[in-house]
Amino acid sequence: MKHLFIINPIAGKGNAIRCKEIIEKYFEDKDDYYEIITTERPEEATDVVKNYDYSEECKVYSVGGDGTLNEVINGLIGKNASLGIIPAGSGNDFVRSYLDDSDLSNIIKDTIEGESKEVDVGCINDRYFINISAIGFPADVNLNAKIFKNKHIISGSLAYILGALVSLFKFKSEKIKFIIDGVENTDEMFLVALANGRYYGGGIILAPDAELSDGSLDFYGIKKSNPYKILRYLVAFLTKKDIRKFKDTYYNKCKTLKIISEKEIISNIDGEIIKSNEFNFEIIPKGIKLIVPKN
């Protein structure tokens, strides 16, 4: 068995790089081969994982945040390997769908010794995601949150809260056409989100009924709203209330979604940003083998 660890050294303000010593200590008395690669540039994790030697059974570990995880997944799809996640970033939203808070040393040990389970993966315009892809207000919030994080002022949930407050005053809804499993709608939308996992924005529960292995994505759409209604949605997210009860909300389980806009819009994919006039989403059932920590 081979073990490949991909570490983003700047994730979590240094939390990820501190995992290196814990990993090395774990393997001191083990016969398994392991390799630690510390990335130095964007998309390097994808390149390393995509071109790695999988001639024997292998476990690949993402050591960082959701952005690092997304890069690793986009190199790992279709490979003879399992995915382990060491949550060492500032948000760590995906792992919240299956992992309780725990001491980092225990997570590393339990993940290395865990068992693999097949889970679904989402795809948007030929790029894969494992947690949530969001268009509109959440993507704008993510851009603002990154500004706070990059300045090393704050991180985690507080960065997203402040990012949301900035977006609340400057974001404008867009008119889009969206086709859900062949059914077409057109509306001015404040938010569109496709969820495989449940959590977003540093621990906010966006999709409480999302399941990692149900062969579908949870579609949420919020229509253009006035500032009062938007604030009501934000409070609902922060207080863990289900937004599906609000009349301005779309909700469906779906397998495909197409979004078309006259203007270029942005989509947040597991914390990473892409821009386009058209987004095509689909679910890849059992698209990757995820290591579930043994405890």
CSV table of C-alpha atoms in Angstrom, one decimal:
chain,number,residue,atom,x,y,z
A,1,MET,CA,0.0,0.0,0.0
A,2,LYS,CA,1.3,3.4,-1.0
A,3,HIS,CA,0.3,6.7,0.7
A,4,LEU,CA,0.5,10.1,-1.0
A,5,PHE,CA,0.0,13.2,1.1
A,6,ILE,CA,-0.6,16.5,-0.7
A,7,ILE,CA,0.0,19.4,1.7
A,8,ASN,CA,-1.0,23.0,1.0
A,9,PRO,CA,1.5,24.9,3.2
A,10,ILE,CA,-0.5,28.1,3.5
A,11,ALA,CA,-3.9,26.4,4.3
A,12,GLY,CA,-5.4,27.2,7.6
A,13,LYS,CA,-2.7,29.8,8.4
A,14,GLY,CA,-0.1,27.1,8.7
A,15,ASN,CA,-2.2,24.3,10.1
A,16,ALA,CA,-1.7,22.1,7.1
A,17,ILE,CA,2.1,22.2,7.2
A,18,ARG,CA,2.1,21.3,10.8
A,19,CYS,CA,0.6,18.0,9.8
A,20,LYS,CA,3.8,16.9,8.2
A,21,GLU,CA,5.5,16.1,11.5
A,22,ILE,CA,2.5,14.1,12.7
A,23,ILE,CA,2.5,12.1,9.4
A,24,GLU,CA,6.2,11.4,9.6
A,25,LYS,CA,5.9,10.3,13.2
A,26,TYR,CA,3.0,7.9,12.4
A,27,PHE,CA,5.1,6.1,9.7
A,28,GLU,CA,8.3,5.8,11.8
A,29,ASP,CA,7.5,2.1,12.8
A,30,LYS,CA,5.4,1.2,9.7
A,31,ASP,CA,6.5,-0.7,6.6
A,32,ASP,CA,4.1,1.1,4.2
A,33,TYR,CA,5.6,3.5,1.6
A,34,TYR,CA,4.6,7.1,2.0
A,35,GLU,CA,5.4,10.3,0.2
A,36,ILE,CA,4.7,13.9,1.2
A,37,ILE,CA,4.5,16.6,-1.4
A,38,THR,CA,4.1,20.3,-0.4
A,39,THR,CA,2.6,22.4,-3.2
A,40,GLU,CA,4.0,25.7,-4.3
A,41,ARG,CA,1.5,27.0,-6.9
A,42,PRO,CA,-2.2,26.8,-7.8
A,43,GLU,CA,-3.3,23.6,-9.5
A,44,GLU,CA,-0.1,21.8,-8.6
A,45,ALA,CA,-2.0,19.3,-6.5
A,46,THR,CA,-4.1,18.4,-9.6
A,47,ASP,CA,-1.0,17.9,-11.7
A,48,VAL,CA,0.8,15.8,-9.1
A,49,VAL,CA,-2.2,13.5,-8.4
A,50,LYS,CA,-3.1,13.1,-12.1
A,51,ASN,CA,0.4,12.0,-13.0
A,52,TYR,CA,1.2,9.8,-10.0
A,53,ASP,CA,2.1,6.1,-10.3
A,54,TYR,CA,-1.0,4.0,-9.4
A,55,SER,CA,0.4,0.6,-10.5
A,56,GLU,CA,-0.2,-0.6,-6.9
A,57,GLU,CA,-3.0,0.2,-4.4
A,58,CYS,CA,-2.8,3.7,-3.2
A,59,LYS,CA,-4.4,6.2,-0.8
A,60,VAL,CA,-4.1,9.9,-1.6
A,61,TYR,CA,-4.7,12.5,1.1
A,62,SER,CA,-5.7,16.1,0.8
A,63,VAL,CA,-4.1,18.0,3.6
A,64,GLY,CA,-5.5,21.5,3.6
A,65,GLY,CA,-8.9,23.2,3.0
A,66,ASP,CA,-11.7,22.8,0.6
A,67,GLY,CA,-9.7,24.4,-2.2
A,68,THR,CA,-6.9,21.9,-1.8
A,69,LEU,CA,-9.4,19.1,-1.7
A,70,ASN,CA,-11.0,20.3,-5.0
A,71,GLU,CA,-7.6,20.3,-6.7
A,72,VAL,CA,-6.8,16.8,-5.5
A,73,ILE,CA,-10.2,15.4,-6.6
A,74,ASN,CA,-9.7,16.8,-10.1
A,75,GLY,CA,-6.5,14.8,-10.4
A,76,LEU,CA,-7.9,11.7,-8.8
A,77,ILE,CA,-11.1,10.9,-10.7
A,78,GLY,CA,-10.7,7.7,-12.6
A,79,LYS,CA,-7.6,6.6,-10.8
A,80,ASN,CA,-7.0,3.3,-8.8
A,81,ALA,CA,-6.9,5.1,-5.5
A,82,SER,CA,-8.9,6.2,-2.4
A,83,LEU,CA,-9.3,9.7,-1.2
A,84,GLY,CA,-8.4,10.7,2.4
A,85,ILE,CA,-9.1,14.1,3.8
A,86,ILE,CA,-7.1,15.8,6.5
A,87,PRO,CA,-9.1,19.0,7.3
A,88,ALA,CA,-6.5,21.6,7.9
A,89,GLY,CA,-7.9,24.6,6.2
A,90,SER,CA,-10.1,27.5,7.5
A,91,GLY,CA,-13.5,26.2,6.4
A,92,ASN,CA,-13.3,22.4,6.0
A,93,ASP,CA,-16.9,22.3,5.0
A,94,PHE,CA,-17.0,19.0,3.2
A,95,VAL,CA,-15.8,16.8,6.0
A,96,ARG,CA,-18.5,18.2,8.3
A,97,SER,CA,-21.0,16.0,6.3
A,98,TYR,CA,-19.4,12.8,7.8
A,99,LEU,CA,-16.9,13.8,10.4
A,100,ASP,CA,-17.2,15.3,13.9
A,101,ASP,CA,-14.7,17.7,15.3
A,102,SER,CA,-11.7,15.9,16.6
A,103,ASP,CA,-8.1,16.3,17.5
A,104,LEU,CA,-6.0,16.6,14.4
A,105,SER,CA,-3.6,13.9,15.4
A,106,ASN,CA,-6.5,11.4,15.8
A,107,ILE,CA,-7.9,12.4,12.4
A,108,ILE,CA,-4.7,11.7,10.7
A,109,LYS,CA,-4.2,8.3,12.3
A,110,ASP,CA,-7.9,7.3,11.9
A,111,THR,CA,-8.0,8.4,8.3
A,112,ILE,CA,-4.9,6.4,7.3
A,113,GLU,CA,-6.4,3.4,9.0
A,114,GLY,CA,-9.9,4.0,7.7
A,115,GLU,CA,-12.0,2.1,5.2
A,116,SER,CA,-13.1,3.3,1.7
A,117,LYS,CA,-16.7,4.0,0.8
A,118,GLU,CA,-17.9,5.0,-2.7
A,119,VAL,CA,-19.5,8.4,-2.8
A,120,ASP,CA,-20.9,10.7,-5.5
A,121,VAL,CA,-19.1,13.5,-7.2
A,122,GLY,CA,-20.6,16.5,-9.0
A,123,CYS,CA,-19.3,17.9,-12.3
A,124,ILE,CA,-19.7,21.4,-13.7
A,125,ASN,CA,-18.3,22.2,-17.2
A,126,ASP,CA,-15.9,19.2,-17.0
A,127,ARG,CA,-14.6,20.3,-13.5
A,128,TYR,CA,-15.4,18.0,-10.6
A,129,PHE,CA,-16.6,19.0,-7.1
A,130,ILE,CA,-17.4,16.9,-4.1
A,131,ASN,CA,-19.2,19.4,-1.8
A,132,ILE,CA,-21.2,22.4,-3.1
A,133,SER,CA,-21.2,24.6,-6.2
A,134,ALA,CA,-23.0,27.9,-5.9
A,135,ILE,CA,-23.9,30.7,-8.3
A,136,GLY,CA,-24.9,34.3,-7.5
A,137,PHE,CA,-24.7,35.7,-3.9
A,138,PRO,CA,-22.7,32.8,-2.3
A,139,ALA,CA,-20.0,33.0,-5.0
A,140,ASP,CA,-19.8,36.8,-4.4
A,141,VAL,CA,-19.6,36.2,-0.7
A,142,ASN,CA,-16.7,33.7,-1.3
A,143,LEU,CA,-14.8,36.3,-3.2
A,144,ASN,CA,-15.1,38.8,-0.4
A,145,ALA,CA,-14.3,36.2,2.2
A,146,LYS,CA,-11.1,35.4,0.4
A,147,ILE,CA,-10.1,39.0,0.6
A,148,PHE,CA,-10.4,38.9,4.4
A,149,LYS,CA,-8.5,35.5,4.6
A,150,ASN,CA,-5.7,36.6,2.3
A,151,LYS,CA,-5.1,39.7,4.4
A,152,HIS,CA,-4.7,37.3,7.4
A,153,ILE,CA,-7.2,39.4,9.3
A,154,ILE,CA,-9.7,36.6,10.1
A,155,SER,CA,-10.7,33.2,8.9
A,156,GLY,CA,-13.4,30.5,9.0
A,157,SER,CA,-17.1,31.4,9.6
A,158,LEU,CA,-16.4,35.0,10.6
A,159,ALA,CA,-14.7,35.7,7.2
A,160,TYR,CA,-17.9,34.4,5.4
A,161,ILE,CA,-20.2,36.4,7.7
A,162,LEU,CA,-18.3,39.6,6.9
A,163,GLY,CA,-18.1,38.7,3.2
A,164,ALA,CA,-21.9,38.2,3.3
A,165,LEU,CA,-22.4,41.7,4.8
A,166,VAL,CA,-20.3,43.3,2.0
A,167,SER,CA,-22.2,41.3,-0.7
A,168,LEU,CA,-25.5,42.3,0.8
A,169,PHE,CA,-25.0,45.9,-0.2
A,170,LYS,CA,-23.3,45.4,-3.6
A,171,PHE,CA,-24.5,42.2,-5.2
A,172,LYS,CA,-27.2,42.3,-7.9
A,173,SER,CA,-29.4,39.4,-8.9
A,174,GLU,CA,-29.1,38.1,-12.5
A,175,LYS,CA,-31.8,36.8,-14.8
A,176,ILE,CA,-31.0,33.2,-15.8
A,177,LYS,CA,-32.5,30.2,-17.5
A,178,PHE,CA,-32.1,27.0,-15.6
A,179,ILE,CA,-33.1,23.6,-16.8
A,180,ILE,CA,-33.5,21.0,-14.1
A,181,ASP,CA,-33.6,17.4,-15.4
A,182,GLY,CA,-35.1,18.7,-18.7
A,183,VAL,CA,-37.7,21.1,-17.0
A,184,GLU,CA,-37.0,24.8,-18.0
A,185,ASN,CA,-37.5,27.9,-15.8
A,186,THR,CA,-36.4,31.5,-16.2
A,187,ASP,CA,-36.2,33.9,-13.3
A,188,GLU,CA,-34.1,36.6,-11.6
A,189,MET,CA,-32.1,34.7,-9.1
A,190,PHE,CA,-30.3,35.7,-6.0
A,191,LEU,CA,-28.8,32.3,-5.4
A,192,VAL,CA,-28.5,28.9,-7.1
A,193,ALA,CA,-26.7,26.1,-5.4
A,194,LEU,CA,-26.0,22.4,-6.2
A,195,ALA,CA,-25.2,20.4,-3.1
A,196,ASN,CA,-23.6,17.0,-2.7
A,197,GLY,CA,-22.5,17.8,0.8
A,198,ARG,CA,-24.4,19.7,3.5
A,199,TYR,CA,-22.2,22.5,4.7
A,200,TYR,CA,-21.0,25.7,3.1
A,201,GLY,CA,-19.3,28.9,4.2
A,202,GLY,CA,-17.4,27.7,7.2
A,203,GLY,CA,-20.0,25.5,8.8
A,204,ILE,CA,-23.4,26.9,7.6
A,205,ILE,CA,-25.9,24.1,6.8
A,206,LEU,CA,-27.1,24.9,3.3
A,207,ALA,CA,-28.5,21.5,2.3
A,208,PRO,CA,-29.6,19.5,5.4
A,209,ASP,CA,-31.0,16.5,3.4
A,210,ALA,CA,-28.0,16.1,1.0
A,211,GLU,CA,-26.5,12.6,1.0
A,212,LEU,CA,-23.1,11.7,-0.4
A,213,SER,CA,-24.3,8.4,-2.0
A,214,ASP,CA,-27.9,9.0,-3.2
A,215,GLY,CA,-27.0,9.5,-6.9
A,216,SER,CA,-28.5,13.1,-6.9
A,217,LEU,CA,-27.6,16.7,-6.2
A,218,ASP,CA,-29.8,18.9,-4.0
A,219,PHE,CA,-30.8,22.0,-6.0
A,220,TYR,CA,-31.6,25.2,-4.1
A,221,GLY,CA,-32.6,28.5,-5.8
A,222,ILE,CA,-33.6,31.8,-4.2
A,223,LYS,CA,-35.4,34.4,-6.3
A,224,LYS,CA,-34.5,38.0,-6.4
A,225,SER,CA,-35.5,39.5,-3.1
A,226,ASN,CA,-35.5,42.9,-1.3
A,227,PRO,CA,-32.9,43.5,1.4
A,228,TYR,CA,-35.3,42.6,4.2
A,229,LYS,CA,-36.0,39.1,2.7
A,230,ILE,CA,-32.3,38.6,2.0
A,231,LEU,CA,-31.4,39.4,5.6
A,232,ARG,CA,-34.1,36.9,6.6
A,233,TYR,CA,-32.4,34.2,4.6
A,234,LEU,CA,-29.0,35.0,6.0
A,235,VAL,CA,-30.4,34.8,9.6
A,236,ALA,CA,-32.0,31.4,8.6
A,237,PHE,CA,-28.7,30.1,7.4
A,238,LEU,CA,-26.8,31.2,10.5
A,239,THR,CA,-29.4,29.8,12.9
A,240,LYS,CA,-29.6,26.5,11.0
A,241,LYS,CA,-33.2,26.9,9.9
A,242,ASP,CA,-34.5,25.2,6.7
A,243,ILE,CA,-34.9,27.8,4.0
A,244,ARG,CA,-37.3,25.5,1.9
A,245,LYS,CA,-40.3,26.8,3.9
A,246,PHE,CA,-39.8,30.3,2.3
A,247,LYS,CA,-42.0,30.9,-0.7
A,248,ASP,CA,-39.3,32.5,-2.8
A,249,THR,CA,-37.2,29.2,-2.8
A,250,TYR,CA,-36.9,26.5,-5.4
A,251,TYR,CA,-35.9,23.0,-4.2
A,252,ASN,CA,-35.4,19.8,-6.1
A,253,LYS,CA,-33.3,16.6,-6.1
A,254,CYS,CA,-31.8,16.4,-9.5
A,255,LYS,CA,-29.3,14.6,-11.7
A,256,THR,CA,-28.6,17.4,-14.2
A,257,LEU,CA,-28.9,21.2,-14.4
A,258,LYS,CA,-28.1,23.7,-17.1
A,259,ILE,CA,-27.8,27.4,-16.3
A,260,ILE,CA,-27.7,30.0,-19.1
A,261,SER,CA,-27.1,33.7,-18.6
A,262,GLU,CA,-26.8,36.6,-21.1
A,263,LYS,CA,-24.0,38.0,-18.8
A,264,GLU,CA,-20.9,36.2,-17.5
A,265,ILE,CA,-21.6,34.9,-14.0
A,266,ILE,CA,-19.4,33.3,-11.4
A,267,SER,CA,-19.7,29.9,-9.8
A,268,ASN,CA,-18.0,28.9,-6.5
A,269,ILE,CA,-16.8,25.3,-6.7
A,270,ASP,CA,-15.7,23.9,-3.3
A,271,GLY,CA,-14.2,27.4,-2.6
A,272,GLU,CA,-12.7,27.9,-6.1
A,273,ILE,CA,-14.1,30.3,-8.7
A,274,ILE,CA,-14.9,29.9,-12.4
A,275,LYS,CA,-16.7,32.3,-14.8
A,276,SER,CA,-19.0,31.5,-17.7
A,277,ASN,CA,-22.3,32.3,-19.5
A,278,GLU,CA,-23.3,28.7,-19.3
A,279,PHE,CA,-22.9,26.0,-16.6
A,280,ASN,CA,-23.7,22.3,-17.1
A,281,PHE,CA,-24.0,20.3,-13.9
A,282,GLU,CA,-24.3,16.5,-13.5
A,283,ILE,CA,-23.9,14.0,-10.7
A,284,ILE,CA,-21.4,11.2,-11.1
A,285,PRO,CA,-22.8,8.3,-8.9
A,286,LYS,CA,-20.1,6.6,-6.9
A,287,GLY,CA,-17.5,8.7,-8.6
A,288,ILE,CA,-14.8,8.4,-6.0
A,289,LYS,CA,-13.7,6.2,-3.1
A,290,LEU,CA,-13.6,8.2,0.1
A,291,ILE,CA,-11.7,7.0,3.2
A,292,VAL,CA,-14.0,7.2,6.3
A,293,PRO,CA,-11.9,7.4,9.5
A,294,LYS,CA,-12.1,4.2,11.5
A,295,ASN,CA,-13.6,5.9,14.6
